[in-house]
Amino acid sequence: MARSAHDYIYYGTEAHAGEVRRFVEHVIRANIENERSGGRRTPVCIWGTHGIGKTELVRAIAEENKYDFAYIAPAQFEEMGDLIGMPAIVGDHTVFRAPDWAPKGEGPGILLIDDVNRADDRILRGIMQLLQNFELVSWKLPPFWQIILTANPDGGDYSVTPMDDAMLTRMMHVTMRFDVKVWALWAEQSGVDPRGINFVLTYPELASGRRSTPRSLVQFFEAIKLIPNLKDELALVQMLADSCLDDETAVSFLTYVQHNLSELIAPEEILKADNFKTEVQQRIERTVRQDIFRVDIMATLCTRLVNFLNVRNSKPSDAEVANIRSFIKMPFLPNDLRLAMLQDIIQSPNPSLKTVLADPEISVILLNKM
């Protein structure tokens, strides 16, 4: 157990979405193997602040692994019957029929118990048997079904029902935190408006507010997607921003648009340039060399380019490789960003990107780092 700067109480290792995903998928595989050999399954609880994508992460794990999926939000349960089902007479005794949400077919599958500690204390106590034995009163979860829970942290200003040690020890725990580079890769894969991705990469601290969360930011970016020129529709953009974001975030986005930062050069433009120096390098230099050198914008462009290449997941052409190398060797690119970009290319899941490294000047940069 640990406490954050906001006095939130969270459990397990604090990790970004990719690490949480690996942890959950590993526990699921271990549970399946344990069950096959007669062992027990263990639920997993993912802790984290609101709007960072805990629920969507679990849905994605189910979808991409071809697991069946069932969902409940116990905060909506008013009676114990909503949880355990309704009684019925069978022969000379009473049994409880499984509720409609209960999985019926054999797994693998995931039962997501979302925002578990938003439930009433009585419902929370009722869930304990499900966590311990994967059954409730007269019915059981089918074989190879997993229980994954999400929860907001105790403490702070969340309206949650504290879990006691008896409940906490029935689960394994991990805490999910926002990581801007991981989010940006997901956003690239999901087709989020590139102007929004650039904004979050430039101002990552704004994604952790009360109303400004990764979830509400994506809502906003979806709302502006049909506006081709944000500057021409500034009043509408402000209304849309005010409708779902904190004041500070809304003002920052409007300033971002007014300074033309929403129109940063796109990765496709960098790759397709016929004359890198005039079409790309000079344009970027005009953008980043302002009253102060905008390292944040430069970092955004580096991350967007690598993410785009990872998502596209194809071998770059010779012309594209030449442009990527020219980007890395731009004289005003700070060395720490240059090295970070090279490390991202080395660690890329797209092995064809390593052809970028077969350049004498880039080899010298890597050798000096080592």
GROMACS .gro file of C-alpha atoms in nm:
model
  370
    1MET     CA    1   0.000   0.000   0.000
    2ALA     CA    2   0.124   0.350  -0.080
    3ARG     CA    3   0.002   0.709  -0.072
    4SER     CA    4   0.022   0.962  -0.354
    5ALA     CA    5   0.074   1.338  -0.340
    6HIS     CA    6  -0.307   1.372  -0.324
    7ASP     CA    7  -0.319   1.141  -0.022
    8TYR     CA    8  -0.474   0.868  -0.235
    9ILE     CA    9  -0.423   0.516  -0.105
   10TYR     CA   10  -0.340   0.267  -0.378
   11TYR     CA   11  -0.222  -0.093  -0.388
   12GLY     CA   12   0.036  -0.287  -0.585
   13THR     CA   13   0.304  -0.155  -0.818
   14GLU     CA   14   0.235   0.175  -0.993
   15ALA     CA   15   0.270   0.109  -1.367
   16HIS     CA   16   0.171   0.246  -1.706
   17ALA     CA   17  -0.098   0.083  -1.921
   18GLY     CA   18   0.140  -0.143  -2.113
   19GLU     CA   19   0.292  -0.280  -1.793
   20VAL     CA   20  -0.051  -0.326  -1.635
   21ARG     CA   21  -0.162  -0.516  -1.943
   22ARG     CA   22   0.136  -0.754  -1.924
   23PHE     CA   23   0.068  -0.812  -1.554
   24VAL     CA   24  -0.303  -0.888  -1.605
   25GLU     CA   25  -0.244  -1.115  -1.904
   26HIS     CA   26   0.021  -1.306  -1.709
   27VAL     CA   27  -0.212  -1.359  -1.411
   28ILE     CA   28  -0.489  -1.477  -1.645
   29ARG     CA   29  -0.257  -1.735  -1.804
   30ALA     CA   30  -0.139  -1.847  -1.460
   31ASN     CA   31  -0.500  -1.879  -1.342
   32ILE     CA   32  -0.593  -2.093  -1.642
   33GLU     CA   33  -0.296  -2.326  -1.580
   34ASN     CA   34  -0.372  -2.342  -1.207
   35GLU     CA   35  -0.734  -2.432  -1.275
   36ARG     CA   36  -0.635  -2.706  -1.519
   37SER     CA   37  -0.422  -2.866  -1.247
   38GLY     CA   38  -0.692  -2.830  -0.981
   39GLY     CA   39  -0.565  -2.505  -0.830
   40ARG     CA   40  -0.740  -2.179  -0.749
   41ARG     CA   41  -0.800  -1.870  -0.957
   42THR     CA   42  -0.707  -1.528  -0.817
   43PRO     CA   43  -0.891  -1.205  -0.910
   44VAL     CA   44  -0.698  -0.891  -1.008
   45CYS     CA   45  -0.791  -0.537  -0.904
   46ILE     CA   46  -0.667  -0.245  -1.114
   47TRP     CA   47  -0.653   0.078  -0.913
   48GLY     CA   48  -0.625   0.424  -1.062
   49THR     CA   49  -0.773   0.771  -1.087
   50HIS     CA   50  -1.078   0.834  -1.303
   51GLY     CA   51  -1.064   0.854  -1.679
   52ILE     CA   52  -0.723   0.696  -1.742
   53GLY     CA   53  -0.858   0.395  -1.933
   54LYS     CA   54  -0.877   0.109  -1.681
   55THR     CA   55  -1.206  -0.023  -1.817
   56GLU     CA   56  -1.103   0.008  -2.180
   57LEU     CA   57  -0.777  -0.171  -2.104
   58VAL     CA   58  -0.967  -0.475  -1.971
   59ARG     CA   59  -1.204  -0.471  -2.271
   60ALA     CA   60  -0.904  -0.459  -2.505
   61ILE     CA   61  -0.740  -0.755  -2.328
   62ALA     CA   62  -1.058  -0.959  -2.372
   63GLU     CA   63  -1.105  -0.857  -2.735
   64GLU     CA   64  -0.747  -0.910  -2.850
   65ASN     CA   65  -0.712  -1.246  -2.671
   66LYS     CA   66  -1.053  -1.363  -2.800
   67TYR     CA   67  -1.186  -1.403  -2.446
   68ASP     CA   68  -1.559  -1.386  -2.373
   69PHE     CA   69  -1.651  -1.074  -2.178
   70ALA     CA   70  -1.912  -0.986  -1.917
   71TYR     CA   71  -1.951  -0.656  -1.733
   72ILE     CA   72  -2.116  -0.534  -1.415
   73ALA     CA   73  -2.105  -0.199  -1.233
   74PRO     CA   74  -2.209  -0.291  -0.877
   75ALA     CA   75  -2.264   0.076  -0.786
   76GLN     CA   76  -2.592   0.033  -0.979
   77PHE     CA   77  -2.704  -0.259  -0.762
   78GLU     CA   78  -2.972  -0.161  -0.510
   79GLU     CA   79  -3.070  -0.503  -0.378
   80MET     CA   80  -2.872  -0.818  -0.300
   81GLY     CA   81  -3.084  -0.993  -0.562
   82ASP     CA   82  -2.910  -0.781  -0.826
   83LEU     CA   83  -2.587  -0.952  -0.721
   84ILE     CA   84  -2.677  -1.305  -0.617
   85GLY     CA   85  -2.988  -1.359  -0.831
   86MET     CA   86  -3.347  -1.440  -0.732
   87PRO     CA   87  -3.469  -1.740  -0.527
   88ALA     CA   88  -3.659  -2.023  -0.689
   89ILE     CA   89  -3.805  -2.345  -0.549
   90VAL     CA   90  -3.655  -2.661  -0.696
   91GLY     CA   91  -3.814  -2.974  -0.558
   92ASP     CA   92  -3.828  -2.937  -0.182
   93HIS     CA   93  -3.562  -2.666  -0.142
   94THR     CA   94  -3.486  -2.309  -0.247
   95VAL     CA   95  -3.202  -2.214  -0.480
   96PHE     CA   96  -3.085  -1.884  -0.625
   97ARG     CA   97  -3.101  -1.848  -1.001
   98ALA     CA   98  -2.799  -1.678  -1.154
   99PRO     CA   99  -2.869  -1.317  -1.259
  100ASP     CA  100  -2.874  -1.225  -1.627
  101TRP     CA  101  -2.522  -1.075  -1.617
  102ALA     CA  102  -2.361  -1.397  -1.495
  103PRO     CA  103  -2.156  -1.576  -1.763
  104LYS     CA  104  -2.312  -1.898  -1.889
  105GLY     CA  105  -2.066  -2.066  -2.128
  106GLU     CA  106  -1.722  -2.209  -2.054
  107GLY     CA  107  -1.435  -1.960  -2.091
  108PRO     CA  108  -1.175  -1.838  -2.125
  109GLY     CA  109  -1.358  -1.522  -2.034
  110ILE     CA  110  -1.332  -1.208  -1.821
  111LEU     CA  111  -1.594  -1.085  -1.578
  112LEU     CA  112  -1.519  -0.714  -1.525
  113ILE     CA  113  -1.647  -0.573  -1.196
  114ASP     CA  114  -1.611  -0.203  -1.273
  115ASP     CA  115  -1.562   0.067  -1.008
  116VAL     CA  116  -1.612  -0.197  -0.741
  117ASN     CA  117  -1.557   0.034  -0.444
  118ARG     CA  118  -1.832   0.269  -0.564
  119ALA     CA  119  -2.079   0.001  -0.451
  120ASP     CA  120  -2.273   0.014  -0.126
  121ASP     CA  121  -2.099  -0.158   0.164
  122ARG     CA  122  -2.364  -0.430   0.174
  123ILE     CA  123  -2.306  -0.515  -0.194
  124LEU     CA  124  -1.930  -0.499  -0.142
  125ARG     CA  125  -1.951  -0.756   0.137
  126GLY     CA  126  -2.166  -0.977  -0.086
  127ILE     CA  127  -1.898  -0.981  -0.356
  128MET     CA  128  -1.643  -1.134  -0.118
  129GLN     CA  129  -1.767  -1.491  -0.173
  130LEU     CA  130  -1.745  -1.441  -0.550
  131LEU     CA  131  -1.382  -1.327  -0.515
  132GLN     CA  132  -1.292  -1.615  -0.284
  133ASN     CA  133  -1.468  -1.907  -0.451
  134PHE     CA  134  -1.582  -1.776  -0.792
  135GLU     CA  135  -1.938  -1.859  -0.687
  136LEU     CA  136  -2.236  -1.694  -0.518
  137VAL     CA  137  -2.488  -1.893  -0.310
  138SER     CA  138  -2.633  -2.148  -0.557
  139TRP     CA  139  -2.438  -2.075  -0.877
  140LYS     CA  140  -2.077  -2.069  -0.997
  141LEU     CA  141  -1.877  -1.894  -1.264
  142PRO     CA  142  -1.809  -2.136  -1.550
  143PRO     CA  143  -1.459  -2.287  -1.586
  144PHE     CA  144  -1.175  -2.061  -1.704
  145TRP     CA  145  -1.357  -1.736  -1.633
  146GLN     CA  146  -1.142  -1.466  -1.469
  147ILE     CA  147  -1.250  -1.185  -1.240
  148ILE     CA  148  -1.094  -0.844  -1.303
  149LEU     CA  149  -1.196  -0.545  -1.091
  150THR     CA  150  -1.131  -0.173  -1.126
  151ALA     CA  151  -1.132   0.074  -0.837
  152ASN     CA  152  -1.064   0.439  -0.765
  153PRO     CA  153  -0.810   0.501  -0.488
  154ASP     CA  154  -0.912   0.531  -0.126
  155GLY     CA  155  -0.852   0.864   0.044
  156GLY     CA  156  -0.852   1.202  -0.124
  157ASP     CA  157  -1.187   1.325  -0.254
  158TYR     CA  158  -1.325   1.008  -0.414
  159SER     CA  159  -1.663   0.890  -0.288
  160VAL     CA  160  -1.571   0.526  -0.237
  161THR     CA  161  -1.642   0.249   0.012
  162PRO     CA  162  -1.318   0.137   0.182
  163MET     CA  163  -1.227  -0.231   0.145
  164ASP     CA  164  -1.110  -0.408   0.457
  165ASP     CA  165  -0.813  -0.643   0.470
  166ALA     CA  166  -1.032  -0.952   0.438
  167MET     CA  167  -1.146  -0.832   0.096
  168LEU     CA  168  -0.813  -0.689  -0.017
  169THR     CA  169  -0.630  -1.015   0.049
  170ARG     CA  170  -0.863  -1.204  -0.185
  171MET     CA  171  -0.710  -1.024  -0.485
  172MET     CA  172  -0.383  -0.930  -0.653
  173HIS     CA  173  -0.340  -0.554  -0.701
  174VAL     CA  174  -0.178  -0.312  -0.944
  175THR     CA  175  -0.212   0.066  -0.983
  176MET     CA  176  -0.238   0.218  -1.329
  177ARG     CA  177  -0.084   0.561  -1.391
  178PHE     CA  178  -0.097   0.786  -1.696
  179ASP     CA  179   0.207   0.770  -1.924
  180VAL     CA  180   0.196   1.018  -2.210
  181LYS     CA  181   0.409   0.817  -2.454
  182VAL     CA  182   0.205   0.501  -2.400
  183TRP     CA  183  -0.116   0.702  -2.439
  184ALA     CA  184   0.011   0.869  -2.755
  185LEU     CA  185   0.088   0.533  -2.915
  186TRP     CA  186  -0.263   0.410  -2.826
  187ALA     CA  187  -0.412   0.733  -2.962
  188GLU     CA  188  -0.219   0.693  -3.289
  189GLN     CA  189  -0.348   0.336  -3.322
  190SER     CA  190  -0.705   0.445  -3.241
  191GLY     CA  191  -0.721   0.731  -3.490
  192VAL     CA  192  -0.747   1.014  -3.237
  193ASP     CA  193  -0.727   1.359  -3.399
  194PRO     CA  194  -0.353   1.428  -3.453
  195ARG     CA  195  -0.400   1.786  -3.327
  196GLY     CA  196  -0.515   1.639  -2.997
  197ILE     CA  197  -0.225   1.395  -2.978
  198ASN     CA  198   0.019   1.682  -3.035
  199PHE     CA  199  -0.150   1.887  -2.763
  200VAL     CA  200  -0.129   1.613  -2.499
  201LEU     CA  201   0.233   1.535  -2.589
  202THR     CA  202   0.317   1.905  -2.557
  203TYR     CA  203   0.127   1.954  -2.228
  204PRO     CA  204   0.112   1.610  -2.060
  205GLU     CA  205   0.058   1.762  -1.715
  206LEU     CA  206  -0.287   1.883  -1.823
  207ALA     CA  207  -0.416   1.525  -1.861
  208SER     CA  208  -0.435   1.473  -1.484
  209GLY     CA  209  -0.695   1.723  -1.370
  210ARG     CA  210  -1.038   1.689  -1.213
  211ARG     CA  211  -1.228   1.715  -1.541
  212SER     CA  212  -0.934   1.696  -1.780
  213THR     CA  213  -0.850   1.327  -1.801
  214PRO     CA  214  -0.740   1.108  -2.091
  215ARG     CA  215  -1.106   1.006  -2.127
  216SER     CA  216  -1.248   1.359  -2.138
  217LEU     CA  217  -0.966   1.478  -2.365
  218VAL     CA  218  -1.049   1.206  -2.618
  219GLN     CA  219  -1.417   1.310  -2.596
  220PHE     CA  220  -1.312   1.664  -2.681
  221PHE     CA  221  -1.082   1.556  -2.964
  222GLU     CA  222  -1.365   1.350  -3.115
  223ALA     CA  223  -1.587   1.659  -3.099
  224ILE     CA  224  -1.340   1.879  -3.291
  225LYS     CA  225  -1.252   1.615  -3.551
  226LEU     CA  226  -1.501   1.758  -3.804
  227ILE     CA  227  -1.360   2.111  -3.774
  228PRO     CA  228  -1.088   2.139  -4.040
  229ASN     CA  229  -0.956   2.481  -3.930
  230LEU     CA  230  -0.980   2.527  -3.554
  231LYS     CA  231  -0.874   2.892  -3.573
  232ASP     CA  232  -1.174   2.978  -3.793
  233GLU     CA  233  -1.415   2.823  -3.539
  234LEU     CA  234  -1.250   2.941  -3.217
  235ALA     CA  235  -1.578   3.026  -3.039
  236LEU     CA  236  -1.719   2.679  -3.108
  237VAL     CA  237  -1.389   2.516  -3.008
  238GLN     CA  238  -1.400   2.706  -2.677
  239MET     CA  239  -1.758   2.592  -2.606
  240LEU     CA  240  -1.660   2.232  -2.678
  241ALA     CA  241  -1.352   2.260  -2.456
  242ASP     CA  242  -1.545   2.423  -2.172
  243SER     CA  243  -1.805   2.146  -2.190
  244CYS     CA  244  -1.569   1.869  -2.078
  245LEU     CA  245  -1.231   2.008  -1.966
  246ASP     CA  246  -1.088   2.206  -1.675
  247ASP     CA  247  -1.059   2.581  -1.733
  248GLU     CA  248  -0.677   2.566  -1.742
  249THR     CA  249  -0.681   2.294  -2.007
  250ALA     CA  250  -0.942   2.473  -2.219
  251VAL     CA  251  -0.745   2.800  -2.211
  252SER     CA  252  -0.422   2.617  -2.293
  253PHE     CA  253  -0.581   2.447  -2.593
  254LEU     CA  254  -0.717   2.778  -2.728
  255THR     CA  255  -0.373   2.937  -2.690
  256TYR     CA  256  -0.223   2.633  -2.860
  257VAL     CA  257  -0.457   2.688  -3.157
  258GLN     CA  258  -0.403   3.066  -3.174
  259HIS     CA  259  -0.024   3.014  -3.189
  260ASN     CA  260  -0.072   2.768  -3.477
  261LEU     CA  261   0.074   2.483  -3.273
  262SER     CA  262  -0.222   2.261  -3.361
  263GLU     CA  263  -0.091   2.256  -3.717
  264LEU     CA  264   0.248   2.100  -3.639
  265ILE     CA  265   0.405   1.912  -3.927
  266ALA     CA  266   0.263   1.561  -3.953
  267PRO     CA  267   0.475   1.243  -3.962
  268GLU     CA  268   0.350   1.170  -4.314
  269GLU     CA  269   0.482   1.507  -4.432
  270ILE     CA  270   0.823   1.437  -4.280
  271LEU     CA  271   0.845   1.100  -4.452
  272LYS     CA  272   0.719   1.214  -4.793
  273ALA     CA  273   0.927   1.531  -4.827
  274ASP     CA  274   1.120   1.558  -5.153
  275ASN     CA  275   1.350   1.826  -5.013
  276PHE     CA  276   1.393   1.764  -4.641
  277LYS     CA  277   1.576   2.087  -4.563
  278THR     CA  278   1.322   2.326  -4.716
  279GLU     CA  279   1.002   2.127  -4.660
  280VAL     CA  280   1.071   1.993  -4.311
  281GLN     CA  281   1.382   2.123  -4.133
  282GLN     CA  282   1.324   2.492  -4.197
  283ARG     CA  283   0.955   2.462  -4.111
  284ILE     CA  284   1.030   2.288  -3.780
  285GLU     CA  285   1.303   2.539  -3.696
  286ARG     CA  286   1.060   2.830  -3.743
  287THR     CA  287   0.815   2.656  -3.509
  288VAL     CA  288   1.054   2.571  -3.226
  289ARG     CA  289   1.279   2.879  -3.233
  290GLN     CA  290   1.055   3.131  -3.058
  291ASP     CA  291   1.135   3.359  -2.762
  292ILE     CA  292   1.270   3.042  -2.604
  293PHE     CA  293   1.356   2.717  -2.777
  294ARG     CA  294   1.045   2.496  -2.754
  295VAL     CA  295   1.194   2.164  -2.646
  296ASP     CA  296   0.843   2.040  -2.566
  297ILE     CA  297   0.731   2.083  -2.927
  298MET     CA  298   1.046   1.915  -3.053
  299ALA     CA  299   0.982   1.621  -2.818
  300THR     CA  300   0.625   1.598  -2.948
  301LEU     CA  301   0.745   1.572  -3.307
  302CYS     CA  302   0.996   1.300  -3.216
  303THR     CA  303   0.734   1.091  -3.037
  304ARG     CA  304   0.473   1.134  -3.312
  305LEU     CA  305   0.718   1.025  -3.581
  306VAL     CA  306   0.829   0.708  -3.399
  307ASN     CA  307   0.470   0.620  -3.300
  308PHE     CA  308   0.351   0.666  -3.657
  309LEU     CA  309   0.623   0.432  -3.783
  310ASN     CA  310   0.536   0.173  -3.517
  311VAL     CA  311   0.164   0.185  -3.592
  312ARG     CA  312   0.218   0.168  -3.968
  313ASN     CA  313   0.442  -0.135  -3.905
  314SER     CA  314   0.583  -0.159  -4.257
  315LYS     CA  315   0.929  -0.129  -4.402
  316PRO     CA  316   1.014   0.235  -4.479
  317SER     CA  317   1.123   0.313  -4.833
  318ASP     CA  318   1.476   0.429  -4.905
  319ALA     CA  319   1.352   0.787  -4.938
  320GLU     CA  320   1.170   0.763  -4.604
  321VAL     CA  321   1.480   0.620  -4.434
  322ALA     CA  322   1.681   0.913  -4.568
  323ASN     CA  323   1.425   1.160  -4.426
  324ILE     CA  324   1.419   0.986  -4.086
  325ARG     CA  325   1.799   1.006  -4.074
  326SER     CA  326   1.790   1.373  -4.173
  327PHE     CA  327   1.537   1.438  -3.895
  328ILE     CA  328   1.760   1.270  -3.637
  329LYS     CA  329   2.063   1.469  -3.757
  330MET     CA  330   1.896   1.814  -3.755
  331PRO     CA  331   2.154   2.044  -3.592
  332PHE     CA  332   1.905   2.205  -3.352
  333LEU     CA  333   1.761   1.875  -3.224
  334PRO     CA  334   1.871   1.849  -2.857
  335ASN     CA  335   2.105   1.557  -2.795
  336ASP     CA  336   1.888   1.403  -2.523
  337LEU     CA  337   1.589   1.393  -2.760
  338ARG     CA  338   1.810   1.257  -3.037
  339LEU     CA  339   1.931   0.973  -2.814
  340ALA     CA  340   1.582   0.902  -2.679
  341MET     CA  341   1.451   0.875  -3.035
  342LEU     CA  342   1.731   0.638  -3.132
  343GLN     CA  343   1.655   0.422  -2.827
  344ASP     CA  344   1.287   0.413  -2.927
  345ILE     CA  345   1.388   0.298  -3.276
  346ILE     CA  346   1.617   0.028  -3.132
  347GLN     CA  347   1.333  -0.098  -2.909
  348SER     CA  348   1.068  -0.067  -3.179
  349PRO     CA  349   0.846  -0.371  -3.249
  350ASN     CA  350   0.900  -0.291  -3.618
  351PRO     CA  351   1.246  -0.445  -3.685
  352SER     CA  352   1.272  -0.282  -4.028
  353LEU     CA  353   1.323   0.057  -3.860
  354LYS     CA  354   1.672  -0.052  -3.756
  355THR     CA  355   1.786   0.023  -4.111
  356VAL     CA  356   1.778   0.388  -4.000
  357LEU     CA  357   2.074   0.313  -3.773
  358ALA     CA  358   2.298   0.202  -4.064
  359ASP     CA  359   2.440   0.550  -4.107
  360PRO     CA  360   2.796   0.655  -4.011
  361GLU     CA  361   2.695   0.974  -3.829
  362ILE     CA  362   2.417   0.800  -3.634
  363SER     CA  363   2.654   0.514  -3.547
  364VAL     CA  364   2.895   0.769  -3.399
  365ILE     CA  365   2.613   0.920  -3.190
  366LEU     CA  366   2.526   0.576  -3.050
  367LEU     CA  367   2.891   0.486  -2.986
  368ASN     CA  368   2.948   0.814  -2.797
  369LYS     CA  369   2.643   0.738  -2.582
  370MET     CA  370   2.778   0.393  -2.499
   0.00000   0.00000   0.00000
